[in-house]
Tab-separated table of C-alpha atoms in Angstrom:
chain	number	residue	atom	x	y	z
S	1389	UNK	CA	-14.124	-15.662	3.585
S	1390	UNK	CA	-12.006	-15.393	6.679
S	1391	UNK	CA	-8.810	-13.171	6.337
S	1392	UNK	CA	-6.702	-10.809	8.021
S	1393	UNK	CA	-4.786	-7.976	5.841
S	1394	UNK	CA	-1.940	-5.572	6.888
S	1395	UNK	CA	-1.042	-2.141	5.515
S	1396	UNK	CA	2.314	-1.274	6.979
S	1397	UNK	CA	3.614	0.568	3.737
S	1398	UNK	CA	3.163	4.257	5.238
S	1399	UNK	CA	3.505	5.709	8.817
S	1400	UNK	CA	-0.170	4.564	9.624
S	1401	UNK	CA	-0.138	1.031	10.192
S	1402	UNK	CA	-3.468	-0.369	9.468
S	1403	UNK	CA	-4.853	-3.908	10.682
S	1404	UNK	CA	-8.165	-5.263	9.225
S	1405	UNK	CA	-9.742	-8.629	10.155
S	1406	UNK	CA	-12.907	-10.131	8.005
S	1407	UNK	CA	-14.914	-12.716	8.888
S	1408	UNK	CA	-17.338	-12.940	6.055
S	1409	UNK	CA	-19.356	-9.660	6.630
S	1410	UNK	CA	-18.022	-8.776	9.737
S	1411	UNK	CA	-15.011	-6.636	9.610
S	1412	UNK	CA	-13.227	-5.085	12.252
S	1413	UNK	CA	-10.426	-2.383	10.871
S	1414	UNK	CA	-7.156	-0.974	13.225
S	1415	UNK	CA	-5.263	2.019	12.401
S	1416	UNK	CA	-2.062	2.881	14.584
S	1417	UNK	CA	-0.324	6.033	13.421
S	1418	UNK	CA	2.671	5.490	16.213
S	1419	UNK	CA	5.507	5.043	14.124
S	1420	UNK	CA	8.519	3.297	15.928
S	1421	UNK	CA	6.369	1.805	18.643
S	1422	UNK	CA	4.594	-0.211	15.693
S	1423	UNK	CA	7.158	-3.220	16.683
S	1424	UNK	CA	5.801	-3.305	19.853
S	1425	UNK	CA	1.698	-2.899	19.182
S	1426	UNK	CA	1.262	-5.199	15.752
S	1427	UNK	CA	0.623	-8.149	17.504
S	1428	UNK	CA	-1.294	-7.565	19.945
S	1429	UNK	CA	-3.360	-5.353	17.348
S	1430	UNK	CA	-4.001	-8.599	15.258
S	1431	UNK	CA	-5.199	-10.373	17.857
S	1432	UNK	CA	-7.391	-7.605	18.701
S	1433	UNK	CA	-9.164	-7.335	15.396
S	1434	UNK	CA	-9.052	-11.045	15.089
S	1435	UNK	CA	-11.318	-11.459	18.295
S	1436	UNK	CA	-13.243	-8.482	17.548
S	1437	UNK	CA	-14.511	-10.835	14.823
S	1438	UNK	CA	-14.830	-13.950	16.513
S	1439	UNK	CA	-11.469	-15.136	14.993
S	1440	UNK	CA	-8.299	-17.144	15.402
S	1441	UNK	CA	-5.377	-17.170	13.186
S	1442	UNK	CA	-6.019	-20.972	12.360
S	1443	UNK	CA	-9.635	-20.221	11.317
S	1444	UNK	CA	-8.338	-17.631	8.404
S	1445	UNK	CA	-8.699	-19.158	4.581
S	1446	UNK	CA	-5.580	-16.170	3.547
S	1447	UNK	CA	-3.545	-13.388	4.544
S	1448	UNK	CA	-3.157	-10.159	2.394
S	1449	UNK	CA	-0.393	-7.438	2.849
S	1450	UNK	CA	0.235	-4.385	1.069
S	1451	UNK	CA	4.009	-5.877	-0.627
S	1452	UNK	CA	5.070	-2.728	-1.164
S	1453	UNK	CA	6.998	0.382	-2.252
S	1454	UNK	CA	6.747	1.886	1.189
S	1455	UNK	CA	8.757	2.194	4.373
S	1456	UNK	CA	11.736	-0.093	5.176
S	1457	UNK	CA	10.527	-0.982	8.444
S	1458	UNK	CA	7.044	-1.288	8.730
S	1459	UNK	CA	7.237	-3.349	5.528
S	1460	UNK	CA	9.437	-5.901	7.472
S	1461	UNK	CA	7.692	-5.637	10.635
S	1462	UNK	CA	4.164	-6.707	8.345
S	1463	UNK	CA	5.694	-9.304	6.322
S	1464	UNK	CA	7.397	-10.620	9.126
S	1465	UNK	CA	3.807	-10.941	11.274
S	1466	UNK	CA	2.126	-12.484	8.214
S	1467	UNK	CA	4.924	-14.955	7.181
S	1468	UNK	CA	4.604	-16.499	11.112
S	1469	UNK	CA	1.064	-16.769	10.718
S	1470	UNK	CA	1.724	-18.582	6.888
S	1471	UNK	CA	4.012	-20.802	8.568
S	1472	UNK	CA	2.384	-21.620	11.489
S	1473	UNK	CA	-0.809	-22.655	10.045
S	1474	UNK	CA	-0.412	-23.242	6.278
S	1475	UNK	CA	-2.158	-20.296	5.326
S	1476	UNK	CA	-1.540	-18.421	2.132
S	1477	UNK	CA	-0.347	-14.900	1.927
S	1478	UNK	CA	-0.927	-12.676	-0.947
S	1479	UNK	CA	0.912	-9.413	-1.699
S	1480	UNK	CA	-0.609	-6.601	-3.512
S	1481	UNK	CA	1.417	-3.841	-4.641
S	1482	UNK	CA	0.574	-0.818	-2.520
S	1483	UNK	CA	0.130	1.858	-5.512
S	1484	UNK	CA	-2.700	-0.818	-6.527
S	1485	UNK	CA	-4.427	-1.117	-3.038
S	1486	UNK	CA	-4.276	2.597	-2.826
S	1487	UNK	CA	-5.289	2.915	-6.122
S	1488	UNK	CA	-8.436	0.831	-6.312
S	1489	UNK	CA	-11.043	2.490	-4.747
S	1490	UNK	CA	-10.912	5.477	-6.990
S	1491	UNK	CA	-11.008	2.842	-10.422
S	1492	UNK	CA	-14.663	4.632	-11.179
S	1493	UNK	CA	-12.920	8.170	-11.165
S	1494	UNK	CA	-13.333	9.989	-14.774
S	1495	UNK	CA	-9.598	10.709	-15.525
S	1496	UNK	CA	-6.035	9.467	-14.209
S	1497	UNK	CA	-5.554	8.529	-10.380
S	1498	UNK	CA	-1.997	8.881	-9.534
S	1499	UNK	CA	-1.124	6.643	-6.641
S	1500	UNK	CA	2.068	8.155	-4.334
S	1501	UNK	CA	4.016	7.574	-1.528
S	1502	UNK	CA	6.247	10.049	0.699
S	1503	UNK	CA	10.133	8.544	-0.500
S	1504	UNK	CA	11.919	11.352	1.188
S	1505	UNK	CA	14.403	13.781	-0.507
S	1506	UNK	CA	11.476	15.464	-2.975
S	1507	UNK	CA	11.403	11.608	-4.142
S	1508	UNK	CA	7.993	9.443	-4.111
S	1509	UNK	CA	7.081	6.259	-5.284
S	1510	UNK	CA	3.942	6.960	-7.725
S	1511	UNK	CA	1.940	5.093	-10.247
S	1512	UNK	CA	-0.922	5.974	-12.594
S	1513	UNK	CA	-4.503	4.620	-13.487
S	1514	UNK	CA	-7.168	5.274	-15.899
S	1515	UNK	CA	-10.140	3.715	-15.707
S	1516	UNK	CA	-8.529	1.326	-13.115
S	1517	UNK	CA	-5.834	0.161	-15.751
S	1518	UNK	CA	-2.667	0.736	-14.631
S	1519	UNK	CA	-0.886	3.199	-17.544
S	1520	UNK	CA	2.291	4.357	-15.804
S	1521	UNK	CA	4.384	1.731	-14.129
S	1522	UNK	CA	5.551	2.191	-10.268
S	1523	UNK	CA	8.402	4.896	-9.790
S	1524	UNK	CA	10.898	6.365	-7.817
S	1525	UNK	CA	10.320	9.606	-9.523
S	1526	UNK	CA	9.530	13.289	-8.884
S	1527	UNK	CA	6.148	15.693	-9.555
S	1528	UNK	CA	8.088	17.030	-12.442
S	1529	UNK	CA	8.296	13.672	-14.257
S	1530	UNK	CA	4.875	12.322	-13.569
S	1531	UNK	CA	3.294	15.696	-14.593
S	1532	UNK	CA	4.862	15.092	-18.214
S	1533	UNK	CA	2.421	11.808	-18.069
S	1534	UNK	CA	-0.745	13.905	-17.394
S	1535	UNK	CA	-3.280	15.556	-19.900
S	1536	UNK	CA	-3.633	19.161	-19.374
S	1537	UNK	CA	-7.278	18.393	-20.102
S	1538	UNK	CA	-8.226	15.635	-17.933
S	1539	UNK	CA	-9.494	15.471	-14.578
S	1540	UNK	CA	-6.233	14.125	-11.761
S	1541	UNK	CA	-7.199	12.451	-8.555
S	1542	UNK	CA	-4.034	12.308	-6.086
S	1543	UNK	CA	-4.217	9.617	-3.460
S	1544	UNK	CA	-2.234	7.823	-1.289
S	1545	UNK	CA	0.486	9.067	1.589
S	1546	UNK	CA	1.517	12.176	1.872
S	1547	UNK	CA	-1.344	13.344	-1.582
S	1548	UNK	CA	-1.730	16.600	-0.503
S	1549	UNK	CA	1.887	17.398	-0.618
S	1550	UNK	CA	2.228	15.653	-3.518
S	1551	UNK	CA	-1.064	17.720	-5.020
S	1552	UNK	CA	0.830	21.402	-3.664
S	1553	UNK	CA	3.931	20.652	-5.828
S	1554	UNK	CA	1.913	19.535	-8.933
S	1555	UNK	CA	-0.317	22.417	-8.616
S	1556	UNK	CA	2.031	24.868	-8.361
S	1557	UNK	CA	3.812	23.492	-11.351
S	1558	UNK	CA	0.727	23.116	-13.516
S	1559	UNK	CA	-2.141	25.834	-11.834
S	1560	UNK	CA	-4.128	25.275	-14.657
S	1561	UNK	CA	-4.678	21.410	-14.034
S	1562	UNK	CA	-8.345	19.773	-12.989
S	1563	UNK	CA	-6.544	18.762	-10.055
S	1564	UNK	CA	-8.449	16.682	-6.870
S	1565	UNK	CA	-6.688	15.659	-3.959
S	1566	UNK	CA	-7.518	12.674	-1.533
S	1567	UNK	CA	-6.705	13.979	1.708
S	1568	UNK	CA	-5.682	10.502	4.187
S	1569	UNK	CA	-4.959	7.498	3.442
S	1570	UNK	CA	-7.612	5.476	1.616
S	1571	UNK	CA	-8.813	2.126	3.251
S	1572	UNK	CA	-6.438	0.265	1.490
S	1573	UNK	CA	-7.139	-2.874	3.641
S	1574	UNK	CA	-10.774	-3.287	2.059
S	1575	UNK	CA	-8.867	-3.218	-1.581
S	1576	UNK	CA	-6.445	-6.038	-0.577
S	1577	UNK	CA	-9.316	-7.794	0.659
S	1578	UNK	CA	-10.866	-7.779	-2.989
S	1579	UNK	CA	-7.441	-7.968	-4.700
S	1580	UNK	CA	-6.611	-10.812	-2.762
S	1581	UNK	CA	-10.165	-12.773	-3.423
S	1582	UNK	CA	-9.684	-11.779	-6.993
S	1583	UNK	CA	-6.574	-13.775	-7.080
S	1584	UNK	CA	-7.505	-16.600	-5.550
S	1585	UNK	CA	-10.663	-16.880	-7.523
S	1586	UNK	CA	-8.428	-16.430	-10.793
S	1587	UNK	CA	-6.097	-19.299	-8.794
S	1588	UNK	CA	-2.817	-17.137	-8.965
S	1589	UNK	CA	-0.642	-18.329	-6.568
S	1590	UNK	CA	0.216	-17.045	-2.978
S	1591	UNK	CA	3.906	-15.126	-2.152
S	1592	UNK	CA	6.148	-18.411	-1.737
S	1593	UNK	CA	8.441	-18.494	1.464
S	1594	UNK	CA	11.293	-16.501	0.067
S	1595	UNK	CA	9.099	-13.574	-1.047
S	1596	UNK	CA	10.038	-10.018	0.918
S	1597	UNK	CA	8.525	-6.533	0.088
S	1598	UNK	CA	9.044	-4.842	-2.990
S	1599	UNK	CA	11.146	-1.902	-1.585
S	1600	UNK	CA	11.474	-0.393	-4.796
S	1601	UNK	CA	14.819	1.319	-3.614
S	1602	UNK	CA	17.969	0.665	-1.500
S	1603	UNK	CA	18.317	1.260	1.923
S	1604	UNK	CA	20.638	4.204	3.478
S	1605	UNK	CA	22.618	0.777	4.954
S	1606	UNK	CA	22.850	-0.823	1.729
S	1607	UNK	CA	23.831	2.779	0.046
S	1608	UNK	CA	26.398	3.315	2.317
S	1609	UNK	CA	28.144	0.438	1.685
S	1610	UNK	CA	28.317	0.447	-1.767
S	1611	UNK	CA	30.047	3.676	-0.991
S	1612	UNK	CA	32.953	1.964	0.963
């Protein structure tokens, strides 16, 4: 199939075009100057597979928990290509995309994100089943969903800090870290197939990211 797929969740923004087996994959770790280089980094990969946005059969983003802004800044790309030429966009939560490659690991995958203020965003897997829903939560509280005697792969943004605050609260712990941030395009490629070919439907127009907490705007206001 022909698709495009954005992860703009963490500080790496990452851009991945397919055109059946030919993939061409863009990471830009520039933070506030993603505004400015998403575009033309979609066309990029697009041509680097012989693409144009009207040839793609869907659109894939990583819907979130993540970052306020580069969450808008991907939906916002997508949703003009969905509009422009009728082409479906699916969302994938990120703790999933980031999740997936690691389904075959022999004990719990716990799936995190940087939140700020000793917060992250984490979910947890066993044999690629999702068995502890997506929080804004602490190391302290997802450690009380671990087995002391089971293997723990950490992945996602920011894992090895994550994987430094669990270890030092549990030393004893099988614990494995996934340094970087796993090629979460290629999952939302696959998640995105596997919905279609199960004929769940796309995000509809109204759809946003999932940003799994308020904004410091939206906080301070409530505090007026």
């Amino acid at each position: 199939m022909k698709s495009l797929a954005i992860d703009s969740a963490a500080r790496c923004m990452v851009i991945a075009a397919k055109n059946d087996d030919d993939k061409a994959t863009l990471a830009l770790d520039i933070s506030m100057k993603q505004s400015e280089k998403i575009l033309p980094a979609i066309d990029f990969v697009l041509g680097e597979v012989g693409l144009t946005p009207a040839d793609l059969d869907y659109t894939a983003i990583c819907k979130g928990p993540g970052t306020f802004t580069g969450l808008r800044l991907g939906f916002a790309a997508l949703k003009a290509l969905t509009l422009s030429h009728s082409i479906p966009l699916y969302g994938i939560p990120t703790l999933d995309a980031y999740a997936y490659p690691f389904a075959d690991f022999a004990g719990a995958v716990v799936s995190v994100i940087d939140a700020k203020k000793d917060q992250f965003f984490a979910a947890m897997y066993r044999s690629g089943k999702q068995c502890m829903e997506p929080k804004d939560t602490n190391v302290e509280e997802v450690l009380k969903n671990l087995d002391s005697e089971e293997s723990v792969l950490i992945v996602g943004q920011k894992a090895d800090v994550f994987s430094e605050i669990l270890r030092s609260l549990s030393p004893t712990l099988d614990l494995r870290c996934y340094k970087g941030q796993p090629a979460a395009t290629d999952a939302l490629f696959t998640l995105a197939e596997d919905m279609i070919a199960k004929k769940e439907p796309p995000l509809a127009d109204y759809d946003g990211p999932d940003y799994m907490r308020k904004s410091e705007a939206e906080l301070a206001l409530e505090k007026k």
